[in-house]
Amino acid sequence: MKTIMETRSVPDYFGSMVFDDRQMRSRLSSKVYASLRKTIDEGKKIDSMVAESVAQAMKEWALEKGATHFTHWFQPLTGVTAEKHDSFIAPSPDGSVIMEFSGKELIQGEPDASSFPTGGIRATFEARGYTAWDPTSYAFIKDKVLCIPTAFCSYGGEALDKKTPLLRSMEALNRQALRILRLFGNTSAKNVRTSVGPEQEYFLITKEMFDQRPDLRFTGRTLYGAKSPKGQEMDDHYFGVIKPRVQEFMNDLNEELWKLGILVKTEHNEVSPAQHELAPIYSTTNIATDQNQLTMEIMQKVAARHGLVCLLHEKPFAGVNGSGKHNNWSMSTDKGVNLLSPGDTPYENAQFLLFLCAVIKAVDDYQDLLRLSVATAGNDHRLGANEAPPAIISVFLGDELSAILDAIEHDKPYNGTEKKIMKLGVDVLPAFPRDTTDRNRTSPFAFTGNKFEFRSLGSSNSIACANIMLNAAVAESLEHYADKLESAEDFEKTLHEMIRQTISDHKRILFNGNGYDDAWVKEATEVRGLSNYRTTPDCMPHLLDEKNVEMLLKHKVFSKAELESRCEIMLENYCKQVRIEANTMIDMALRQILPAIECYADKLSKTVSDKLAISEGLACSYEKTVISRLSVLADQIYDRSMELEKAILKLSDAEDIIGESAMIRDTLLSKMGELRASADEAETIVSSECWPFPSYGDMLFSVR
Ligand code: ADP
Ligand code: MG
């Protein structure tokens, strides 16, 4: 395949499909441009005349690029993005068409909300919903469609998407962080925004393999499959040489993403065979969120062009690592000052320590919100297994920074400061080299020099949910600090005392050790009292805990109705997902696995009679042993399928969605595990010719 890269250099086509600042500046009058920038930078309401001019410029640009349609592009609670295309055409009296696009069409759309999950909001509000332009995220062209990033709400104004609360959470953090900055004498910063760089893991297998696996097609993960003789034990895949076919996919993907203005930067092989990772350069959180959704979509499209399938499920294969997404997060001012960077002066150090403490306090106070923000049926397979961070949320700071906090807490000398007791705002923090902060891969929430890395997200998760909770929780800590500091008589003394108090109150969340260790689970839960919600049904109901509702309402991130609906929808998604898996398992067992076993047993019996016809004295022990074992396994598979079916029917006895999700957690999943065990054993003794699906070995080593 000839790529553009052979003819054009990356800077030439980077962002060519985006209506970005360059386009705005060159296509809009200086007055309109200035007004739009005000909307983008300061959140000023857009004037209808300005919207009209922007729409015209956007349309002209889109038509030049060959676009025929436009869509409001949004992120409903299904977890994927939604779009409804409208063409630009409008009839002209002479029978021809003209291409039209108005300011009104740019600003607002009216998709029917009734087919998207609303979790009961529909019952209390109108079924109609509307989408509203988010001018801070650039419009782009994808498949000849001009896509306008939007938020999606009900007519009652309740958010039906992930973007609306994300923007609200960013605003909440901005409000409180600015208060803190003013207290430190910063009068120039106009805003504080959070930035995210999401590292995205995924698997690639051939389409040929994928098509033969109903489990992958219906659920995104293998529900059966005996272990491959070779897995990841040799550690020969991580950072290994990238295979040519994968490299071609990556080149093509980079090009597509660069055209969309997405700064993908890093690509490498991951731990498991067939597993890879991609990371962009970080950007403002709502843009990073849009771009990550877009990245996941384009990954799948580009893979298809290469005869491959990109698996974004958290756990496509048992026995090898699953896929996650690392959410690298920081806060910075519009002047480019990273508030999580320690800085060089005592003043910067003190401010840094306060923001650091705000995060520590936030993670401890709202462990449950962070945990549930990443909870899905898929991610439950990772968290708590020895490959991803545990379901227990804790913060890793590294030895140096931990020692500094310890010294502050106990007013004792820190080694690096020549045995001097550190005084905040006066002394310079001892330098701590970045690489010592970045070693522990088992921590769910690690400080990595000038940002935190929240590592519990699943590969298919929208990063919106995690960032909503993180921003809101940090806003809450900052508000608490700002309240105290604004009324303080002695700023420095109060600051010092507050930091000391935070460390002492929240040090239980700090943990630098091995998060995979069983001893940690015991210590975390029994000694430190940290929560350990292993599954989605365990954590999701805590969304409605009083302290959480109160905080999220106070910062105007969610309304009560929105929270109730979200809890309902997330649990509904969980139940639906596992139900589909269970039904798929039964279907595969009855219509493919059992017939395959019978077929092979039949072949063997025929061999036995043929052999005995030749010589009556032959033992035929291989055939007989396998036939007997297969007979036992076939009965088990059948019985276990029937039991699973009964368990699915029983789910309708549940009183509500919380009850149903608990039944799934307590009974359905274990029955699925039992059924799988029998089938996987059968796979190891049935000939590969008779087995109806590609094996783990076939799939994991399919791409060369
Ligand atoms: P790794 O975690 O593999 O060591 P890096 O630390 O280099 O890799 O970066 C991982 C991701 O973190 C990248 O997407 C990068 O752009 C992002 N990142 C770097 N600095 C920041 C920051 N200040 N805020 C948010 N994300 C950041
Ligand atoms: Mg990382």
XYZ file of C-alpha atoms and ligand atoms in Angstrom:
732
model
C 0.000 0.000 0.000
C 1.367 3.379 -0.974
C 1.170 5.836 1.832
C 1.051 9.585 1.782
C 4.191 9.551 3.853
C 6.162 8.569 0.798
C 5.164 11.787 -0.889
C 4.422 14.264 1.891
C 6.192 14.937 5.127
C 4.355 14.661 8.437
C 4.301 18.414 9.170
C 2.609 18.905 5.793
C -0.379 16.775 6.562
C -0.493 16.890 10.360
C -3.938 18.153 11.352
C -5.043 18.435 7.728
C -8.449 17.006 8.634
C -8.981 19.326 11.601
C -10.566 22.758 11.688
C -7.860 23.905 14.042
C -6.502 27.237 15.109
C -4.582 27.647 11.850
C -7.806 27.260 9.855
C -9.761 29.520 12.175
C -7.173 32.242 11.999
C -6.895 32.177 8.243
C -10.585 31.755 7.412
C -12.306 33.982 9.950
C -12.307 37.765 10.136
C -10.089 38.997 12.926
C -13.136 40.107 14.903
C -14.866 36.726 14.626
C -11.635 34.934 15.365
C -11.019 36.986 18.490
C -14.542 36.353 19.696
C -14.284 32.606 19.075
C -10.963 32.481 20.915
C -12.610 34.121 23.887
C -15.201 31.371 23.854
C -12.534 28.700 23.612
C -10.105 30.144 26.151
C -12.415 31.699 28.678
C -15.672 29.850 28.181
C -17.512 33.009 27.085
C -20.927 32.312 25.549
C -20.876 32.310 21.787
C -22.687 35.070 19.948
C -25.114 33.887 17.226
C -23.527 36.104 14.557
C -20.134 34.627 15.385
C -21.549 31.121 15.230
C -22.978 31.906 11.791
C -19.603 33.058 10.458
C -17.809 30.091 11.983
C -20.347 27.708 10.431
C -19.783 29.217 6.982
C -16.007 29.016 7.271
C -16.213 25.495 8.597
C -18.511 24.434 5.781
C -16.267 25.909 3.092
C -13.257 24.182 4.562
C -15.130 20.879 4.856
C -16.382 21.046 1.261
C -12.848 21.714 0.020
C -11.811 18.544 1.817
C -14.546 16.590 0.044
C -16.991 16.321 2.971
C -20.633 15.819 2.057
C -22.189 15.458 5.501
C -21.922 16.870 8.975
C -22.701 15.358 12.340
C -22.780 16.277 15.977
C -20.344 13.793 17.453
C -21.024 12.829 21.070
C -20.329 10.270 23.765
C -23.503 8.721 25.161
C -23.346 6.308 28.071
C -22.970 3.295 25.807
C -19.206 3.769 26.037
C -18.781 4.387 22.325
C -19.300 7.535 20.299
C -22.473 8.388 18.433
C -23.118 10.284 15.251
C -26.092 10.945 13.000
C -25.109 12.219 9.588
C -26.919 15.051 7.832
C -25.865 16.061 4.371
C -25.134 19.667 3.574
C -27.457 19.588 0.572
C -30.482 21.828 0.267
C -32.707 21.972 -2.856
C -32.515 24.941 -5.144
C -35.581 26.059 -7.221
C -33.927 25.081 -10.508
C -33.631 21.460 -9.431
C -29.985 21.665 -8.407
C -28.676 21.592 -4.874
C -26.670 23.995 -2.807
C -24.563 23.108 0.216
C -25.843 24.669 3.418
C -24.770 24.768 7.030
C -26.001 27.314 9.538
C -24.766 28.656 12.833
C -27.754 27.054 14.484
C -26.837 23.665 13.061
C -23.327 24.146 14.368
C -24.381 25.061 17.880
C -27.217 22.683 18.541
C -28.601 19.370 17.325
C -31.614 17.340 18.374
C -31.024 13.607 18.301
C -33.783 11.483 19.763
C -32.575 10.574 23.226
C -34.902 7.639 23.615
C -32.575 5.095 22.060
C -29.621 5.966 24.242
C -29.245 4.817 27.839
C -30.799 7.351 30.162
C -31.202 5.256 33.302
C -34.659 6.483 34.158
C -34.098 10.138 33.312
C -36.412 9.635 30.369
C -39.279 8.790 32.662
C -39.065 12.098 34.442
C -38.036 14.311 31.583
C -38.805 14.611 27.924
C -37.581 11.915 25.562
C -35.960 14.471 23.312
C -32.350 15.313 23.843
C -30.043 17.895 22.391
C -26.404 18.153 21.543
C -24.421 21.326 22.128
C -21.155 22.286 20.450
C -17.990 22.112 22.556
C -15.899 24.791 20.836
C -12.835 23.850 22.897
C -12.494 20.587 20.973
C -11.780 21.120 17.269
C -14.138 19.888 14.562
C -12.646 17.290 12.224
C -13.448 15.320 9.089
C -13.763 11.573 9.179
C -15.000 9.526 6.199
C -16.281 12.619 4.379
C -18.243 13.714 7.415
C -17.598 16.954 9.264
C -17.706 15.895 12.931
C -18.533 18.536 15.508
C -17.647 17.493 19.064
C -20.671 18.070 21.272
C -22.145 17.471 24.686
C -25.432 15.545 24.889
C -28.224 16.484 27.313
C -31.882 15.866 27.917
C -34.296 18.729 27.482
C -34.409 19.035 31.226
C -30.694 19.810 31.040
C -29.560 16.507 32.571
C -26.349 15.196 31.067
C -26.807 12.036 29.013
C -23.182 11.779 28.045
C -19.656 11.653 29.429
C -18.453 14.988 28.138
C -20.844 17.253 30.063
C -19.781 16.115 33.543
C -16.168 16.048 32.386
C -16.332 19.712 31.400
C -18.091 20.505 34.665
C -15.407 18.690 36.667
C -12.671 20.611 34.866
C -14.471 23.831 35.696
C -14.789 22.800 39.360
C -11.073 22.141 39.585
C -10.310 25.375 37.763
C -12.390 27.396 40.250
C -10.690 25.972 43.316
C -7.155 25.830 41.913
C -7.335 29.507 40.966
C -8.277 30.368 44.537
C -5.131 28.619 45.730
C -2.944 30.305 43.139
C -4.273 33.736 44.135
C -3.382 32.932 47.742
C 0.156 32.277 46.610
C 0.167 35.702 44.995
C -0.370 34.548 41.438
C -2.579 37.177 39.824
C -1.791 36.460 36.201
C -3.058 32.898 35.659
C -6.440 32.989 33.906
C -7.224 29.338 34.295
C -6.004 25.985 35.496
C -6.655 23.021 33.268
C -5.973 19.372 33.686
C -3.998 17.521 31.050
C -4.034 13.861 30.213
C -1.847 11.568 28.167
C -3.589 8.196 27.878
C -1.388 5.204 27.060
C -3.530 2.735 25.138
C -2.943 -1.031 25.087
C -4.496 -3.373 22.532
C -4.210 -6.745 20.825
C -3.975 -7.463 17.125
C -5.040 -10.774 15.631
C -5.853 -11.742 12.069
C -9.390 -11.244 10.834
C -9.378 -14.851 9.705
C -8.989 -16.025 13.314
C -11.449 -13.493 14.664
C -14.204 -14.509 12.257
C -14.068 -18.093 13.463
C -14.658 -17.169 17.119
C -18.255 -16.297 18.036
C -17.038 -15.294 21.510
C -14.722 -12.647 20.110
C -17.338 -11.454 17.673
C -20.118 -11.135 20.249
C -18.228 -10.213 23.394
C -14.719 -9.068 22.439
C -13.087 -11.743 24.577
C -12.468 -15.466 24.353
C -14.887 -17.345 26.585
C -13.143 -20.653 25.899
C -9.618 -21.592 25.017
C -7.003 -23.916 26.449
C -3.657 -22.351 27.268
C -1.179 -22.108 24.451
C 2.056 -24.109 24.946
C 3.818 -20.753 24.696
C 2.476 -17.618 26.333
C 4.312 -14.606 27.693
C 6.686 -16.537 29.978
C 9.771 -15.865 27.883
C 9.292 -12.082 28.175
C 10.369 -11.920 24.571
C 7.566 -9.718 23.285
C 7.784 -6.630 25.507
C 9.606 -3.909 23.574
C 10.593 -6.620 21.058
C 11.093 -6.063 17.355
C 7.780 -5.137 15.784
C 6.662 -7.573 13.102
C 6.403 -6.158 9.580
C 2.649 -6.540 9.307
C 2.125 -4.848 12.657
C 4.546 -2.103 11.676
C 2.551 -1.474 8.496
C -0.592 -1.197 10.593
C 1.129 1.214 12.976
C 2.440 3.389 10.124
C -0.963 3.604 8.577
C -2.577 4.306 11.950
C -0.076 7.048 12.793
C -0.784 8.706 9.494
C -4.558 8.637 10.007
C -4.245 9.973 13.543
C -1.763 12.667 12.579
C -4.168 13.863 9.890
C -6.715 14.215 12.673
C -4.271 16.272 14.677
C -3.735 13.544 17.265
C -0.188 13.623 18.575
C 0.543 9.905 18.705
C 4.136 9.576 19.670
C 5.076 6.213 21.086
C 4.405 2.686 19.876
C 5.789 -0.579 21.150
C 5.082 -4.209 21.799
C 3.579 -5.041 25.188
C 4.071 -7.980 27.556
C 1.682 -10.479 26.037
C 2.168 -11.926 22.552
C 0.069 -9.965 20.027
C -0.222 -7.058 22.483
C 0.902 -3.520 21.703
C 0.716 -0.003 23.073
C 0.264 3.453 21.652
C 0.650 6.764 23.461
C -0.057 10.312 22.377
C 1.538 13.456 23.736
C -0.716 14.755 26.494
C -3.348 17.430 25.928
C -6.197 19.169 27.755
C -8.449 16.552 29.309
C -11.605 17.009 27.238
C -9.574 17.033 24.045
C -7.561 14.021 25.152
C -10.858 12.267 25.870
C -12.312 13.022 22.447
C -9.069 12.034 20.801
C -8.791 8.781 22.708
C -12.319 7.813 21.632
C -11.395 8.694 18.075
C -8.110 6.793 18.356
C -9.922 3.626 19.448
C -12.303 3.922 16.506
C -9.561 4.570 13.946
C -7.465 1.691 15.355
C -10.261 -0.702 14.532
C -10.823 0.747 11.078
C -7.164 0.716 10.122
C -6.763 -2.831 11.434
C -9.592 -3.950 9.148
C -7.749 -2.483 6.160
C -4.798 -4.718 7.039
C -6.856 -7.879 7.426
C -6.483 -7.575 11.186
C -8.783 -7.049 14.130
C -7.830 -4.710 16.950
C -9.106 -6.049 20.272
C -9.701 -3.350 22.845
C -11.257 -5.637 25.455
C -9.575 -5.625 28.866
C -9.083 -9.362 28.903
C -9.365 -10.960 25.482
C -7.290 -13.992 26.512
C -7.083 -15.780 29.840
C -3.620 -16.620 31.121
C -1.788 -13.722 29.479
C -1.891 -10.040 30.402
C -4.957 -8.023 29.647
C -5.009 -4.473 28.356
C -5.261 -1.273 30.307
C -4.991 2.410 29.781
C -2.678 4.603 31.840
C -4.158 7.995 32.534
C -1.208 10.390 32.972
C -2.706 13.413 34.667
C -1.501 16.834 35.710
C -2.790 20.356 36.354
C -1.321 23.423 34.750
C -2.032 27.120 34.301
C -2.716 28.838 30.992
C 0.836 30.166 31.332
C 2.113 26.621 31.072
C 3.119 26.148 34.710
C 2.678 22.527 35.777
C 1.336 22.614 39.333
C 2.616 19.092 39.976
C 6.153 20.044 39.139
C 8.241 20.606 42.303
C 9.976 23.678 40.847
C 13.260 25.152 42.111
C 12.336 27.804 44.631
C 10.968 27.487 48.178
C 7.836 29.271 47.010
C 7.261 26.854 44.136
C 8.040 23.939 46.427
C 5.438 24.935 48.975
C 2.797 25.370 46.312
C 3.757 22.029 44.782
C 3.451 20.287 48.142
C -0.001 21.722 48.630
C -1.219 20.505 45.241
C 0.441 17.154 45.871
C -1.359 16.892 49.204
C -4.622 17.848 47.529
C -4.281 14.812 45.282
C -3.282 12.492 48.137
C -6.266 13.613 50.197
C -8.582 13.327 47.171
C -7.496 9.783 46.381
C -7.902 8.694 49.992
C -11.259 10.389 50.575
C -12.694 9.197 47.257
C -11.025 5.825 46.699
C -14.434 4.386 46.004
C -15.242 6.919 43.290
C -11.931 6.305 41.555
C -12.419 2.565 41.738
C -15.935 2.690 40.362
C -14.941 5.132 37.630
C -13.040 2.301 35.957
C -15.469 -0.519 36.762
C -16.793 -2.624 33.905
C -17.385 -6.323 33.426
C -14.242 -6.423 31.285
C -11.980 -4.588 33.699
C -13.079 -6.827 36.590
C -10.940 -9.534 34.996
C -7.822 -7.415 35.326
C -7.990 -5.563 38.615
C -6.944 -7.893 41.332
C -5.216 -10.358 39.053
C -1.412 -10.238 39.058
C -0.978 -8.108 36.004
C -2.845 -4.880 36.590
C -2.976 -2.722 39.654
C -5.062 -4.282 42.403
C -8.644 -3.205 43.025
C -7.337 -1.495 46.158
C -6.534 2.123 45.361
C -3.272 3.441 46.792
C -0.744 6.138 45.939
C 2.914 5.565 45.105
C 5.262 8.500 45.732
C 8.659 6.839 45.619
C 11.180 6.747 48.444
C 12.532 10.293 48.170
C 9.252 12.114 48.177
C 7.879 9.798 50.869
C 10.880 10.590 53.064
C 10.294 14.309 52.561
C 6.646 13.996 53.568
C 7.630 11.896 56.541
C 10.082 14.573 57.656
C 7.429 17.256 57.324
C 4.884 15.218 59.230
C 7.188 14.633 62.163
C 9.050 17.959 62.069
C 12.264 16.033 61.799
C 15.322 16.616 59.659
C 15.360 15.220 56.174
C 18.648 13.643 55.118
C 18.994 15.640 51.957
C 18.737 18.941 53.809
C 21.859 18.586 55.893
C 19.976 17.603 58.992
C 17.920 20.757 58.947
C 14.235 20.771 59.654
C 12.490 21.900 56.520
C 10.468 25.033 56.687
C 7.888 25.382 53.969
C 8.131 28.525 51.940
C 11.677 29.069 53.168
C 13.690 25.987 52.317
C 14.265 24.416 48.945
C 13.128 20.830 48.587
C 15.968 18.443 48.022
C 16.016 17.237 44.421
C 14.608 13.808 43.820
C 15.580 12.231 40.531
C 12.601 11.429 38.340
C 13.580 7.864 37.577
C 13.348 6.821 41.208
C 9.684 7.787 41.131
C 8.815 5.684 38.132
C 9.751 2.105 38.924
C 6.777 0.627 40.638
C 4.422 -0.698 37.983
C 2.091 -2.355 40.473
C 0.678 0.858 41.903
C -2.729 2.040 40.755
C -1.909 5.694 41.271
C 1.727 6.659 40.932
C 3.513 9.974 41.070
C 5.924 10.016 38.141
C 7.962 13.180 38.556
C 5.545 15.882 37.447
C 2.260 14.026 36.949
C 0.217 11.227 38.420
C -0.391 8.073 36.493
C -3.769 6.454 37.239
C -3.238 2.933 35.979
C -6.492 1.171 36.760
C -8.377 2.134 33.625
C -9.395 -0.618 31.263
C -8.279 -0.469 27.649
C -11.808 0.081 26.326
C -12.873 2.582 29.021
C -13.577 6.127 28.022
C -11.101 8.149 30.040
C -13.890 10.616 30.798
C -15.217 8.718 33.825
C -11.888 8.455 35.637
C -11.070 12.097 35.026
C -14.486 13.329 36.134
C -13.983 11.710 39.533
C -10.348 12.674 39.821
C -10.962 16.326 38.958
C -13.964 16.553 41.265
C -12.178 14.935 44.200
C -9.135 17.180 43.808
C -11.405 20.229 43.503
C -12.907 19.211 46.839
C -9.478 19.029 48.538
C -8.470 22.370 47.053
C -11.686 23.991 48.224
C -11.033 22.730 51.722
C -7.516 24.221 51.632
C -8.622 27.500 50.057
C -11.311 27.987 52.714
C -8.753 27.554 55.462
C -6.010 29.623 53.895
C -8.245 32.527 52.934
C -9.225 33.006 56.537
C -5.771 32.291 57.970
C -4.045 34.880 60.094
C -0.607 33.481 59.466
C -0.543 32.078 55.919
C 2.737 30.201 56.162
C 1.999 28.666 59.513
C -1.469 27.545 58.441
C -0.071 26.171 55.202
C 2.599 24.185 57.003
C 0.123 22.845 59.521
C -2.379 21.891 56.802
C 0.206 19.981 54.834
C 1.416 18.261 57.978
C -2.153 17.372 58.898
C -2.938 16.011 55.432
C 0.097 13.742 55.527
C -0.791 12.488 58.953
C -4.492 11.965 58.132
C -4.009 10.375 54.737
C -0.733 8.478 54.879
C -2.661 5.212 54.936
C -3.212 5.660 51.181
C 0.541 5.926 50.524
C 2.167 2.651 49.582
C 5.455 2.127 47.776
C 5.568 -1.673 48.004
C 4.423 -4.458 45.717
C 0.703 -4.096 45.034
C 0.483 -7.680 43.753
C 1.526 -9.109 47.086
C -1.114 -10.966 49.141
C 0.354 -9.394 52.274
C -0.608 -5.990 50.865
C -4.251 -6.963 50.529
C -4.261 -8.008 54.151
C -2.476 -4.906 55.359
C -4.517 -2.540 53.195
C -7.870 -3.878 54.256
C -7.244 -5.057 57.812
C -4.701 -2.570 59.123
C -5.211 0.525 57.007
C -8.933 0.205 56.381
C -8.688 0.818 52.650
C -11.521 -0.424 50.491
C -11.099 -3.435 48.246
C -13.974 -3.595 45.795
C -13.091 -6.456 43.549
C -16.032 -6.260 41.185
C -18.372 -3.801 39.524
C -21.384 -4.878 41.608
C -19.237 -4.341 44.727
C -18.253 -0.775 43.948
C -20.890 0.768 41.727
C -23.624 1.254 44.341
C -21.191 3.466 46.280
C -21.715 6.115 43.641
C -24.820 6.977 45.614
C -23.152 7.060 49.057
C -24.078 10.234 50.847
C -20.564 11.670 51.025
C -20.049 11.113 47.293
C -23.388 12.565 46.237
C -22.824 15.560 48.459
C -19.382 16.296 47.025
C -20.376 15.829 43.380
C -23.470 17.979 43.808
C -21.576 20.696 45.632
C -19.093 21.071 42.787
C -21.934 20.917 40.238
C -20.424 17.924 38.471
C -23.604 15.834 38.626
C -27.186 16.299 39.739
C -28.795 13.673 41.961
C -30.911 12.412 39.062
C -27.836 12.080 36.888
C -26.012 10.081 39.536
C -28.934 7.739 40.039
C -29.255 7.228 36.316
C -25.532 6.615 35.892
C -25.423 4.022 38.628
C -28.347 2.268 36.988
C -26.802 2.418 33.514
C -23.372 1.209 34.587
C -24.877 -1.781 36.382
C -27.199 -2.416 33.468
C -24.214 -2.424 31.098
C -22.468 -4.866 33.400
C -25.442 -7.230 33.530
C -26.070 -7.087 29.802
C -22.436 -7.732 29.027
C -22.182 -10.819 31.221
C -25.567 -12.123 30.055
C -24.378 -11.911 26.448
C -21.241 -13.781 27.435
C -23.215 -16.508 29.180
C -25.588 -16.903 26.241
C -22.685 -17.025 23.823
C -21.019 -19.738 25.910
C -24.136 -21.879 25.857
C -24.584 -21.404 22.154
C -20.966 -22.335 21.412
C -21.149 -25.340 23.734
C -24.321 -26.799 22.295
C -23.839 -26.042 18.642
C -20.100 -26.255 18.163
C -18.160 -27.778 21.044
C -20.373 -30.795 21.803
C -20.783 -31.697 18.122
C -16.999 -31.426 17.704
C -16.427 -33.749 20.644
C -18.967 -36.232 19.320
C -17.401 -36.071 15.905
C -13.956 -36.817 17.236
C -15.171 -39.557 19.575
C -16.971 -41.072 16.628
C -13.817 -41.018 14.560
C -11.939 -42.730 17.347
C -14.596 -45.421 17.761
C -14.430 -46.095 14.074
C -10.669 -46.380 14.319
C -11.076 -48.843 17.145
C -13.430 -51.108 15.161
C -11.197 -50.846 12.097
C -8.171 -51.768 14.151
C -9.925 -54.648 15.877
C -11.003 -55.963 12.512
C -7.345 -56.185 11.603
C -6.214 -57.672 14.860
C -8.540 -58.588 17.710
C -5.767 -58.523 20.285
C -5.001 -54.767 19.960
C -5.483 -52.763 23.148
C -6.456 -49.439 21.483
C -5.717 -47.785 24.792
C -5.254 -44.231 23.399
C -8.605 -44.289 21.631
C -10.450 -45.898 24.519
C -9.031 -43.545 27.152
C -9.824 -40.485 25.102
C -13.309 -41.697 24.230
C -14.104 -42.318 27.898
C -12.732 -38.980 29.001
C -14.550 -37.163 26.212
C -17.753 -38.877 27.171
C -17.391 -37.638 30.740
C -16.508 -34.133 29.554
C -19.359 -34.022 27.053
C -21.827 -34.848 29.812
C -20.271 -32.192 32.008
C -20.414 -29.605 29.262
C -24.027 -30.378 28.584
C -25.025 -30.378 32.268
C -23.104 -27.198 32.975
C -24.670 -25.458 29.982
C -28.091 -26.369 31.274
C -27.214 -25.108 34.727
C -25.940 -21.878 33.287
C -29.142 -21.477 31.340
C -31.147 -21.962 34.521
C -29.009 -19.385 36.292
C -29.677 -16.882 33.518
C -33.427 -17.452 33.808
C -33.193 -16.990 37.541
C -31.807 -13.490 37.087
C -35.320 -12.287 36.371
C -36.135 -12.984 40.055
C -33.845 -10.114 41.054
C -35.663 -7.161 42.535
C -33.530 -4.510 40.944
C -30.367 -4.030 38.975
C -28.175 -4.109 42.097
C -29.682 -7.490 42.964
C -29.214 -8.794 39.457
C -25.596 -7.693 39.304
C -24.939 -9.381 42.644
C -26.454 -12.647 41.366
C -24.210 -12.454 38.334
C -21.169 -11.896 40.527
C -22.099 -14.666 42.954
C -23.415 -17.392 40.674
C -23.337 -16.762 36.958
C -19.622 -16.032 36.650
C -18.602 -19.150 38.547
C -20.905 -21.310 36.453
C -19.324 -19.833 33.353
C -15.917 -20.704 34.762
C -16.960 -24.314 35.389
C -18.344 -24.743 31.895
C -15.196 -23.288 30.429
C -12.968 -25.641 32.417
C -14.654 -28.749 30.959
C -14.556 -27.418 27.417
C -10.935 -26.293 27.706
C -9.919 -29.752 28.872
C -11.749 -31.295 25.932
C -9.864 -28.955 23.592
C -6.557 -30.424 24.781
C -7.500 -33.951 23.678
C -9.646 -33.395 20.589
C -7.733 -33.248 17.308
C -7.172 -29.689 16.101
C -8.903 -30.597 12.836
C -12.157 -31.357 14.635
C -12.009 -28.407 17.052
C -14.278 -25.674 15.682
C -12.236 -22.624 16.702
C -8.670 -21.407 16.334
C -6.624 -22.153 19.453
C -4.929 -19.639 21.741
C -1.626 -20.447 20.042
C -3.162 -19.809 16.620
C -4.576 -16.464 17.689
C -1.721 -15.129 19.777
C 0.881 -15.928 17.171
C -1.275 -15.286 14.117
C 0.213 -11.999 12.959
C 3.599 -12.272 11.368
P 5.953 6.046 30.544
O 4.800 6.140 31.472
O 5.823 4.886 29.608
O 7.272 6.138 31.240
P 6.050 8.866 29.781
O 6.142 9.168 31.203
O 7.101 9.389 28.868
O 5.924 7.303 29.532
O 4.686 9.419 29.208
C 3.510 8.720 29.239
C 2.390 9.669 28.880
O 2.358 10.728 29.831
C 2.512 10.351 27.523
O 1.251 10.371 26.931
C 2.959 11.739 27.892
O 2.599 12.705 26.930
C 2.186 11.940 29.172
N 2.674 13.067 29.981
C 3.933 13.526 30.116
N 3.945 14.624 30.898
C 2.665 14.856 31.282
C 2.016 15.832 32.077
N 2.678 16.819 32.648
N 0.676 15.721 32.228
C -0.013 14.750 31.665
N 0.536 13.812 30.913
C 1.857 13.857 30.708
Mg 3.015 4.641 31.745
